[in-house]
Short mmCIF file of C-alpha atoms in Angstrom, two decimals:
data_model
loop_
_atom_site.label_atom_id
_atom_site.label_comp_id
_atom_site.label_asym_id
_atom_site.label_seq_id
_atom_site.Cartn_x
_atom_site.Cartn_y
_atom_site.Cartn_z
CA MET A 19 -24.25 -11.48 14.51
CA ASP A 20 -24.61 -13.37 11.23
CA PHE A 21 -24.63 -17.17 11.16
CA ALA A 22 -24.07 -18.78 7.76
CA VAL A 23 -25.71 -22.23 7.62
CA ILE A 24 -27.07 -24.62 5.03
CA LEU A 25 -30.61 -25.86 5.77
CA ASP A 26 -32.36 -28.25 3.40
CA PRO A 27 -36.19 -28.10 3.63
CA GLU A 28 -36.38 -31.24 1.44
CA SER A 29 -34.27 -33.33 3.82
CA PRO A 30 -36.04 -35.94 6.01
CA THR A 31 -34.06 -34.53 8.96
CA PRO A 32 -36.16 -31.87 10.76
CA LEU A 33 -34.95 -28.31 10.33
CA PHE A 34 -34.35 -27.81 14.05
CA ARG A 35 -32.01 -30.84 14.11
CA GLN A 36 -30.16 -29.56 11.04
CA LEU A 37 -29.77 -26.22 12.80
CA SER A 38 -28.56 -27.72 16.07
CA ALA A 39 -26.04 -29.86 14.17
CA GLU A 40 -24.69 -26.74 12.41
CA TRP A 41 -24.35 -25.01 15.78
CA ARG A 42 -22.46 -27.97 17.28
CA GLN A 43 -20.03 -27.93 14.37
CA ALA A 44 -19.57 -24.18 14.71
CA VAL A 45 -18.77 -24.47 18.43
CA LEU A 46 -16.40 -27.43 18.05
CA THR A 47 -14.48 -25.79 15.19
CA CYS A 48 -14.23 -22.53 17.17
CA ARG A 49 -16.23 -20.42 14.74
CA PHE A 50 -17.81 -19.09 17.92
CA ALA A 51 -15.63 -18.61 20.99
CA PRO A 52 -16.57 -19.82 24.49
CA GLY A 53 -18.60 -17.14 26.22
CA GLU A 54 -19.66 -15.47 22.96
CA ARG A 55 -23.28 -14.37 22.79
CA VAL A 56 -25.47 -16.07 20.18
CA PRO A 57 -28.37 -14.44 18.32
CA SER A 58 -31.81 -14.36 19.90
CA THR A 59 -34.32 -16.93 18.71
CA ARG A 60 -36.40 -14.20 17.09
CA GLY A 61 -33.40 -12.57 15.38
CA LEU A 62 -32.00 -15.85 14.05
CA ALA A 63 -35.44 -16.98 12.81
CA GLU A 64 -35.77 -13.75 10.81
CA LEU A 65 -32.21 -14.08 9.50
CA LEU A 66 -32.67 -17.69 8.32
CA GLY A 67 -36.27 -17.34 7.18
CA VAL A 68 -37.57 -20.14 9.42
CA SER A 69 -40.11 -20.21 12.21
CA ARG A 70 -39.12 -19.10 15.69
CA THR A 71 -40.28 -22.50 16.96
CA THR A 72 -37.60 -24.19 14.82
CA VAL A 73 -34.86 -22.04 16.36
CA THR A 74 -36.25 -22.46 19.90
CA GLN A 75 -36.25 -26.26 19.56
CA ALA A 76 -32.63 -26.20 18.32
CA TYR A 77 -31.56 -23.94 21.20
CA ASP A 78 -33.32 -26.13 23.76
CA GLU A 79 -31.42 -29.15 22.47
CA LEU A 80 -28.08 -27.29 22.61
CA LEU A 81 -28.82 -26.02 26.13
CA ALA A 82 -29.61 -29.54 27.29
CA GLU A 83 -26.39 -30.92 25.80
CA GLY A 84 -24.18 -28.23 27.34
CA TYR A 85 -23.19 -26.32 24.22
CA PHE A 86 -25.20 -23.23 25.20
CA GLU A 87 -25.96 -21.59 28.51
CA ALA A 88 -28.74 -19.12 29.30
CA ARG A 89 -28.15 -16.07 31.48
CA ARG A 90 -31.25 -14.53 33.03
CA GLY A 91 -31.95 -11.10 31.62
CA SER A 92 -28.92 -11.25 29.33
CA GLY A 93 -29.39 -13.87 26.63
CA THR A 94 -27.90 -17.13 25.39
CA TYR A 95 -24.16 -17.78 25.17
CA VAL A 96 -21.72 -20.47 24.05
CA CYS A 97 -20.67 -22.38 27.16
CA ARG A 98 -17.34 -21.30 28.64
CA GLU A 99 -16.71 -24.79 29.98
CA LEU A 100 -17.60 -27.49 27.48
CA PRO A 101 -18.30 -31.01 28.75
CA GLU A 102 -15.33 -33.40 28.87
CA ARG A 103 -16.67 -35.53 26.03
CA MET A 104 -16.86 -32.51 23.73
CA LEU A 105 -13.33 -31.43 24.59
CA HIS A 106 -12.11 -34.88 23.57
CA ALA A 107 -14.10 -34.56 20.37
CA ARG A 108 -12.25 -31.40 19.30
CA PRO A 109 -9.23 -33.06 17.68
CA GLY A 110 -11.62 -35.12 15.63
CA ALA A 111 -13.55 -32.10 14.44
CA ARG A 112 -13.75 -31.56 10.73
CA LYS A 113 -10.44 -30.30 9.41
CA PRO A 114 -10.33 -27.35 7.05
CA GLU A 115 -10.52 -28.49 3.49
CA THR A 116 -7.34 -28.22 1.46
CA PRO A 117 -7.92 -25.63 -1.26
CA PRO A 118 -7.62 -26.96 -4.81
CA SER A 119 -4.18 -26.47 -6.33
CA ASN A 120 -5.14 -26.95 -9.97
CA ILE A 121 -6.53 -23.47 -10.63
CA ARG A 122 -5.58 -22.41 -14.17
CA LEU A 123 -3.73 -19.12 -13.99
CA SER A 124 -3.42 -16.61 -16.79
CA ALA A 125 -0.03 -15.86 -18.29
CA TYR A 126 0.02 -12.74 -16.09
CA GLY A 127 -0.73 -14.81 -13.00
CA ARG A 128 2.07 -17.24 -13.81
CA ARG A 129 4.54 -14.43 -14.41
CA LEU A 130 3.47 -12.75 -11.20
CA THR A 131 4.10 -15.93 -9.22
CA ALA A 132 7.49 -16.38 -10.85
CA ALA A 133 8.55 -12.77 -10.37
CA THR A 134 7.58 -12.42 -6.73
CA GLY A 135 8.67 -15.96 -5.93
CA ARG A 136 12.29 -15.03 -6.61
CA ARG A 137 12.36 -12.80 -3.55
CA ALA A 138 15.66 -13.24 -1.77
CA ASP A 139 15.97 -12.25 1.84
CA HIS A 140 19.01 -9.99 1.96
CA LEU A 141 18.22 -8.71 5.43
CA ALA A 142 19.79 -10.00 8.58
CA ALA A 143 17.87 -12.78 10.27
CA HIS A 144 17.27 -10.54 13.26
CA LYS A 145 13.74 -9.19 12.95
CA ALA A 146 14.21 -6.13 15.15
CA PRO A 147 17.76 -4.77 14.96
CA ALA A 148 18.68 -2.11 17.46
CA ILE A 149 19.65 0.17 14.56
CA SER A 150 18.17 -0.44 11.12
CA PHE A 151 19.53 0.95 7.88
CA ALA A 152 17.55 -1.59 5.88
CA HIS A 153 14.55 0.66 5.13
CA TRP A 154 14.32 4.29 4.09
CA THR A 155 11.15 5.96 5.21
CA PRO A 156 10.53 9.33 6.85
CA ASP A 157 10.51 9.46 10.63
CA PRO A 158 6.80 9.24 11.62
CA ARG A 159 7.59 11.11 14.83
CA ARG A 160 8.36 14.19 12.73
CA LEU A 161 4.96 14.28 11.06
CA PRO A 162 2.99 17.44 11.99
CA LEU A 163 0.03 15.42 13.28
CA PRO A 164 -2.04 18.38 14.61
CA ALA A 165 -1.89 20.08 11.20
CA TRP A 166 -2.74 16.85 9.37
CA GLN A 167 -5.63 16.10 11.73
CA ALA A 168 -6.94 19.63 11.23
CA ALA A 169 -6.79 19.17 7.45
CA MET A 170 -8.71 15.89 7.68
CA THR A 171 -11.34 17.44 9.95
CA ARG A 172 -11.74 20.42 7.63
CA ALA A 173 -12.12 18.09 4.64
CA LEU A 174 -14.93 16.23 6.42
CA ARG A 175 -16.65 19.38 7.64
CA GLU A 176 -16.59 21.34 4.38
CA SER A 177 -17.18 18.54 1.88
CA GLY A 178 -20.34 16.96 3.28
CA PRO A 179 -21.53 13.40 2.65
CA GLY A 180 -20.72 13.62 -1.07
CA ILE A 181 -17.06 13.05 -0.24
CA PHE A 182 -17.85 9.38 0.40
CA ASP A 183 -19.47 8.78 -2.99
CA TYR A 184 -17.91 7.99 -6.37
CA GLN A 185 -16.44 11.11 -7.93
CA PRO A 186 -16.93 12.14 -11.57
CA ASP A 187 -13.26 12.60 -12.48
CA PRO A 188 -10.88 9.62 -12.05
CA GLY A 189 -8.03 12.09 -12.50
CA GLY A 190 -8.45 13.28 -8.94
CA TYR A 191 -9.47 16.26 -6.83
CA LEU A 192 -8.96 19.36 -8.98
CA PRO A 193 -7.66 21.76 -6.25
CA LEU A 194 -5.00 19.18 -5.36
CA ARG A 195 -4.01 18.80 -8.99
CA GLU A 196 -3.83 22.59 -9.34
CA ALA A 197 -1.56 22.82 -6.28
CA LEU A 198 0.68 20.05 -7.62
CA ALA A 199 0.92 21.57 -11.09
CA SER A 200 1.99 24.89 -9.57
CA HIS A 201 4.53 23.24 -7.26
CA LEU A 202 6.02 21.06 -10.00
CA ALA A 203 6.45 24.03 -12.33
CA LYS A 204 8.36 26.04 -9.70
CA ALA A 205 10.36 23.32 -7.95
CA ARG A 206 10.99 20.77 -10.72
CA GLY A 207 10.50 22.63 -14.00
CA VAL A 208 7.69 20.27 -15.01
CA ARG A 209 5.39 21.55 -17.74
CA ALA A 210 1.88 20.62 -16.76
CA ARG A 211 -1.57 22.05 -16.31
CA ALA A 212 -3.82 20.77 -13.55
CA GLU A 213 -5.66 18.75 -16.21
CA ASP A 214 -2.41 16.90 -17.03
CA VAL A 215 -1.98 15.61 -13.46
CA VAL A 216 -3.56 12.27 -12.47
CA ILE A 217 -3.80 11.33 -8.78
CA VAL A 218 -2.95 7.68 -8.12
CA ASN A 219 -2.44 5.31 -5.19
CA GLY A 220 1.27 5.91 -4.79
CA SER A 221 4.08 5.61 -7.31
CA GLN A 222 3.64 1.82 -7.48
CA GLN A 223 0.26 2.28 -9.15
CA ALA A 224 1.72 4.93 -11.45
CA ILE A 225 4.38 2.45 -12.59
CA ASP A 226 1.77 -0.27 -13.02
CA LEU A 227 -0.51 1.98 -15.10
CA SER A 228 2.47 2.95 -17.27
CA ALA A 229 3.33 -0.71 -17.82
CA ARG A 230 -0.29 -1.55 -18.67
CA LEU A 231 -0.39 1.10 -21.36
CA LEU A 232 3.08 0.60 -22.85
CA VAL A 233 4.16 -3.01 -22.48
CA ASP A 234 3.03 -6.13 -24.31
CA PRO A 235 4.53 -9.51 -23.41
CA GLY A 236 7.96 -9.76 -24.98
CA ASP A 237 8.53 -6.01 -25.34
CA VAL A 238 11.98 -4.76 -24.37
CA VAL A 239 12.11 -2.25 -21.51
CA ALA A 240 15.44 -0.66 -20.62
CA PHE A 241 15.93 -0.73 -16.87
CA GLU A 242 18.60 0.86 -14.69
CA ASN A 243 21.13 -1.67 -13.44
CA PRO A 244 21.02 -1.45 -10.45
CA GLY A 245 17.46 -0.21 -10.14
CA TYR A 246 14.32 -0.09 -8.05
CA ARG A 247 13.14 -3.64 -7.49
CA GLY A 248 9.48 -2.71 -6.98
CA ALA A 249 9.35 -1.33 -10.53
CA ARG A 250 11.28 -4.29 -11.93
CA LEU A 251 8.72 -6.78 -10.59
CA ILE A 252 5.87 -4.81 -12.15
CA PHE A 253 7.45 -4.82 -15.61
CA GLU A 254 8.32 -8.50 -15.32
CA SER A 255 4.76 -9.31 -14.28
CA TRP A 256 3.48 -7.73 -17.51
CA GLY A 257 5.88 -9.84 -19.56
CA ALA A 258 8.53 -7.24 -20.36
CA ARG A 259 12.04 -8.34 -21.30
CA LEU A 260 14.25 -6.11 -19.16
CA ALA A 261 17.43 -4.88 -20.77
CA PRO A 262 20.04 -3.88 -18.15
CA ALA A 263 20.97 -0.21 -18.55
CA PRO A 264 24.37 0.31 -16.90
CA VAL A 265 24.82 3.26 -14.55
CA ASP A 266 27.94 5.28 -13.77
CA SER A 267 28.55 8.44 -11.75
CA GLN A 268 26.64 10.54 -14.33
CA GLY A 269 23.60 8.27 -14.54
CA VAL A 270 22.46 5.84 -17.19
CA ILE A 271 24.97 5.21 -19.98
CA VAL A 272 22.77 6.11 -22.94
CA SER A 273 25.11 4.61 -25.55
CA ALA A 274 24.44 1.18 -24.02
CA LEU A 275 20.64 1.36 -24.43
CA PRO A 276 19.05 -1.03 -26.94
CA GLU A 277 17.47 0.59 -29.98
CA GLU A 278 14.49 -1.78 -29.82
CA ALA A 279 13.47 -0.71 -26.30
CA LYS A 280 9.86 0.39 -26.11
CA ALA A 281 10.39 2.30 -22.87
CA ILE A 282 12.97 3.06 -20.21
CA TYR A 283 12.37 3.34 -16.48
CA ILE A 284 14.70 5.83 -14.85
CA THR A 285 15.34 7.72 -11.57
CA PRO A 286 17.51 10.62 -12.81
CA SER A 287 17.31 13.03 -9.86
CA HIS A 288 18.61 10.52 -7.29
CA GLN A 289 19.31 7.21 -8.97
CA PHE A 290 18.08 4.27 -6.95
CA PRO A 291 20.08 2.83 -5.27
CA THR A 292 23.45 4.39 -6.24
CA GLY A 293 22.21 7.92 -5.50
CA CYS A 294 23.99 9.53 -8.45
CA VAL A 295 22.40 12.51 -10.19
CA MET A 296 22.06 12.27 -13.96
CA SER A 297 24.14 15.00 -15.60
CA LEU A 298 22.58 17.51 -17.94
CA ALA A 299 24.60 16.14 -20.85
CA ARG A 300 23.27 12.63 -20.21
CA ARG A 301 19.73 13.96 -19.87
CA LEU A 302 19.90 15.63 -23.24
CA GLU A 303 21.47 12.51 -24.73
CA LEU A 304 18.66 10.34 -23.31
CA ILE A 305 15.99 12.68 -24.66
CA GLU A 306 17.57 12.52 -28.12
CA TRP A 307 17.69 8.70 -27.90
CA ALA A 308 13.98 8.62 -26.97
CA ARG A 309 13.10 10.92 -29.89
CA ARG A 310 15.05 8.78 -32.33
CA THR A 311 13.74 5.40 -31.18
CA GLY A 312 10.22 6.45 -30.21
CA ALA A 313 10.70 4.96 -26.73
CA ALA A 314 8.81 6.39 -23.78
CA ILE A 315 10.69 7.64 -20.71
CA ILE A 316 9.14 6.77 -17.34
CA GLU A 317 10.70 9.29 -14.94
CA ASP A 318 10.37 8.39 -11.25
CA ASP A 319 11.14 11.49 -9.17
CA TYR A 320 10.63 9.68 -5.87
CA ASP A 321 12.61 11.84 -3.39
CA SER A 322 13.72 14.99 -5.20
CA GLU A 323 12.46 17.20 -2.34
CA PHE A 324 15.49 16.34 -0.22
CA ARG A 325 18.78 17.73 -1.48
CA TYR A 326 21.69 18.61 0.79
CA ALA A 327 24.38 19.68 -1.70
CA GLY A 328 24.36 21.27 -5.15
CA ARG A 329 21.45 22.66 -7.13
CA PRO A 330 18.81 20.23 -8.39
CA LEU A 331 18.52 19.85 -12.13
CA PRO A 332 15.07 20.28 -13.68
CA ALA A 333 13.05 17.15 -14.33
CA LEU A 334 13.49 15.40 -17.64
CA GLN A 335 9.85 16.07 -18.42
CA GLY A 336 10.41 19.83 -18.48
CA ILE A 337 13.19 19.69 -21.07
CA ALA A 338 11.97 16.72 -23.09
CA GLY A 339 10.70 18.64 -26.10
CA GLY A 340 9.35 16.06 -28.54
CA ALA A 341 10.14 13.01 -26.39
CA ASN A 342 7.37 11.20 -24.54
CA VAL A 343 7.97 11.37 -20.79
CA ILE A 344 5.65 10.02 -18.09
CA TYR A 345 6.57 11.80 -14.87
CA LEU A 346 5.59 10.27 -11.55
CA CYS A 347 6.09 10.90 -7.85
CA SER A 348 4.37 10.31 -4.50
CA PHE A 349 4.08 11.60 -0.95
CA SER A 350 5.56 8.46 0.61
CA LYS A 351 8.95 10.04 1.28
CA VAL A 352 7.70 13.58 1.95
CA LEU A 353 4.90 12.70 4.39
CA PHE A 354 4.31 9.03 5.20
CA PRO A 355 4.06 5.80 3.14
CA GLY A 356 0.62 4.87 4.47
CA LEU A 357 -0.95 7.93 2.80
CA ARG A 358 -0.92 6.07 -0.56
CA VAL A 359 -1.30 9.19 -2.68
CA GLY A 360 0.90 9.76 -5.70
CA TYR A 361 0.62 11.56 -9.00
CA MET A 362 1.48 11.28 -12.69
CA VAL A 363 1.98 13.78 -15.46
CA ALA A 364 1.37 12.00 -18.75
CA PRO A 365 1.82 13.12 -22.39
CA HIS A 366 -1.40 14.20 -24.09
CA ALA A 367 -1.26 11.16 -26.36
CA VAL A 368 -1.90 8.82 -23.41
CA LEU A 369 -3.44 11.10 -20.77
CA GLU A 370 -7.04 10.03 -21.30
CA ARG A 371 -5.99 6.38 -21.47
CA VAL A 372 -4.21 6.76 -18.13
CA LYS A 373 -7.46 8.05 -16.62
CA ARG A 374 -9.49 5.23 -18.16
CA ALA A 375 -7.01 2.63 -16.91
CA LYS A 376 -7.11 4.20 -13.45
CA TRP A 377 -10.93 4.11 -13.48
CA LEU A 378 -10.96 0.45 -14.47
CA VAL A 379 -8.48 -0.51 -11.73
CA ASP A 380 -10.06 1.18 -8.72
CA ARG A 381 -12.29 4.07 -9.85
CA GLN A 382 -10.41 6.70 -7.80
CA THR A 383 -7.87 7.37 -5.09
CA ALA A 384 -9.44 7.97 -1.65
CA TRP A 385 -11.14 11.36 -1.95
CA LEU A 386 -11.00 12.36 1.71
CA GLU A 387 -7.21 12.16 1.77
CA GLN A 388 -7.00 14.14 -1.47
CA VAL A 389 -9.13 16.96 -0.08
CA ALA A 390 -7.19 16.99 3.19
CA LEU A 391 -3.89 17.04 1.31
CA ALA A 392 -5.04 20.01 -0.78
CA HIS A 393 -5.83 21.92 2.45
CA PHE A 394 -2.51 20.83 3.97
CA ILE A 395 -0.62 22.25 0.98
CA ALA A 396 -2.71 25.41 0.61
CA ASP A 397 -2.27 26.30 4.29
CA GLY A 398 1.52 26.14 3.97
CA HIS A 399 2.00 23.07 6.16
CA MET A 400 3.61 21.02 3.39
CA ALA A 401 6.27 23.63 2.61
CA SER A 402 7.05 24.08 6.32
CA HIS A 403 7.24 20.34 6.85
CA ILE A 404 9.64 19.85 3.92
CA ARG A 405 11.93 22.62 5.24
CA ARG A 406 12.00 21.03 8.70
CA MET A 407 12.66 17.58 7.29
CA ARG A 408 15.51 18.84 5.11
CA VAL A 409 17.20 20.18 8.24
CA SER A 410 16.51 16.98 10.18
CA HIS A 411 17.62 14.63 7.40
CA GLY A 412 20.66 16.80 6.71
CA ALA A 413 21.77 16.56 10.36
CA ARG A 414 21.35 12.78 10.33
CA ARG A 415 23.28 12.55 7.07
CA ARG A 416 26.18 14.54 8.54
CA ALA A 417 26.21 12.35 11.65
CA LEU A 418 26.32 9.20 9.50
CA MET A 419 29.09 10.53 7.28
CA ALA A 420 31.11 11.58 10.33
CA ALA A 421 30.71 8.14 11.91
CA LEU A 422 31.77 6.39 8.70
CA ASP A 423 34.79 8.66 8.40
CA LYS A 424 35.73 8.07 12.04
CA HIS A 425 35.32 4.31 12.17
CA LEU A 426 35.72 3.12 8.57
CA ALA A 427 38.01 5.68 6.95
CA GLY A 428 39.68 4.18 3.90
CA ARG A 429 37.56 1.04 4.06
CA VAL A 430 34.33 2.31 2.50
CA ARG A 431 33.23 4.30 -0.53
CA VAL A 432 30.01 6.30 -0.12
CA MET A 433 27.68 7.11 -3.02
CA GLY A 434 24.46 9.11 -3.19
CA ASP A 435 24.84 11.17 -0.02
CA ALA A 436 23.90 14.48 -1.68
CA ALA A 437 20.16 13.81 -1.61
CA GLY A 438 17.34 11.54 -0.54
CA LEU A 439 16.89 9.18 2.38
CA HIS A 440 19.55 6.57 1.61
CA VAL A 441 23.17 6.12 0.64
CA LEU A 442 24.98 3.26 -1.05
CA ILE A 443 28.15 2.13 0.70
CA GLU A 444 30.76 -0.07 -0.95
CA LEU A 445 32.83 -1.91 1.64
CA LEU A 446 36.42 -2.33 0.50
CA THR A 447 36.71 -5.84 1.90
CA ASP A 448 37.04 -9.40 0.68
CA LEU A 449 34.00 -10.48 2.69
CA ASP A 450 30.89 -11.58 0.79
CA GLU A 451 28.08 -9.04 1.17
CA GLN A 452 25.79 -11.64 2.73
CA GLU A 453 28.44 -12.30 5.34
CA VAL A 454 28.67 -8.58 6.04
CA VAL A 455 24.88 -8.37 6.45
CA ARG A 456 24.88 -11.43 8.70
CA ARG A 457 27.65 -10.14 10.94
CA ALA A 458 26.03 -6.72 11.17
CA GLY A 459 22.76 -8.37 12.17
CA GLU A 460 24.49 -10.24 14.96
CA GLN A 461 25.59 -6.87 16.32
CA GLY A 462 22.05 -5.45 16.12
CA LEU A 463 22.61 -3.48 12.91
CA GLY A 464 20.17 -3.97 10.01
CA LEU A 465 21.64 -3.58 6.51
CA MET A 466 20.32 -4.14 2.99
CA ALA A 467 22.52 -5.95 0.47
CA ALA A 468 22.93 -4.03 -2.79
CA SER A 469 22.90 -7.12 -5.02
CA LEU A 470 19.11 -7.30 -4.57
CA TYR A 471 18.80 -4.41 -7.04
CA TYR A 472 20.97 -5.71 -9.86
CA LEU A 473 19.67 -7.40 -12.97
CA LYS A 474 23.18 -8.75 -13.44
CA PRO A 475 25.82 -9.08 -10.72
CA THR A 476 27.97 -6.24 -12.02
CA PHE A 477 28.74 -3.08 -10.08
CA PRO A 478 28.50 0.32 -11.74
CA PHE A 479 31.83 2.02 -10.96
#
């Protein structure tokens, strides 16, 4: 046990009295709990760099006053029952100091406070609804835990102690990047070598790295309206001026994009939150706009693995030609959010800068999880898991659609049910959405209000 104290050898007060006073304060302010064992006199003397006699004298004083108690053959402990006079002294113990409030924040710090401070609670007041549609994450009960545990064990066994050290390449574990490059080429039409893939701590870090490299304060960034709020806060924190990019049933309306935009953030495969899929014509139009204006496209392919109707279109990155596209995705929806492993495919012009920015931020994504994930994919567990989850999610989707049709036929319009883990439902009612959320909460049903995701309070179609 460590014990942080301030002892002044130049003070006229003897060291043992300074030490006993520090111990009294620690006990009365509950730094040490009643019945907690305290260090031995020898151990504390070595820790503080004082003589053992000094510590022994302090302990003797504390034992005599009833702060400590000695147990034969066991050691010295904080008294479980403090004397009445000490209990009365507790309310008068030194109160925690109020931290200074005049710290001078950077412009980034001020923007961060402003951006995150605007958080509106659009959830029902009930903390634990019986049925919650307010969050969209994979069912943790469906995770193939034995296979994942085996992959982690294999990673530890085969890698040796070097797995816990800094790694030479901030881009990530090469076998994992090779597996991802192969998968992306087949499933999403992404053009990438293993060297083009950068492993990051989830898609949030990928968005943040993109913003770091592309956005200066005051730059215009086109942003889907409605759009993913987590990305919006990142761009706002870096000082971007977000230009609302309206969305209809075919995706972003390219003709409405500002020519001065430096970048656009987009979710074309399953627009968040409307769920629409960007048509091929719109994709080609967006690519031509990016070529003409020189804007970068940040393509977030967050849940493209789960489609229940129609054939998925290839990623924008694979058909971009001369346009600059930063492609990003993660395993949060495919496996579990706590894994915190995502990946980016960046244009060659910025690839090395992405790696340098990643190295400056946190050196590397956890290597053990990367190695385990590479084994998990190579052994076929990932493909099997995705197939099972498509069946499971598809069955839940059908049950939800059937229930909506049975109970709310003609009173709702459903969008985005062809893919992903969420749908957007427009209630054909005069009730305010907050009132709907509140009433649902009273019935044990958790809902998320759509207005949270709009830059302007206008609905797409």
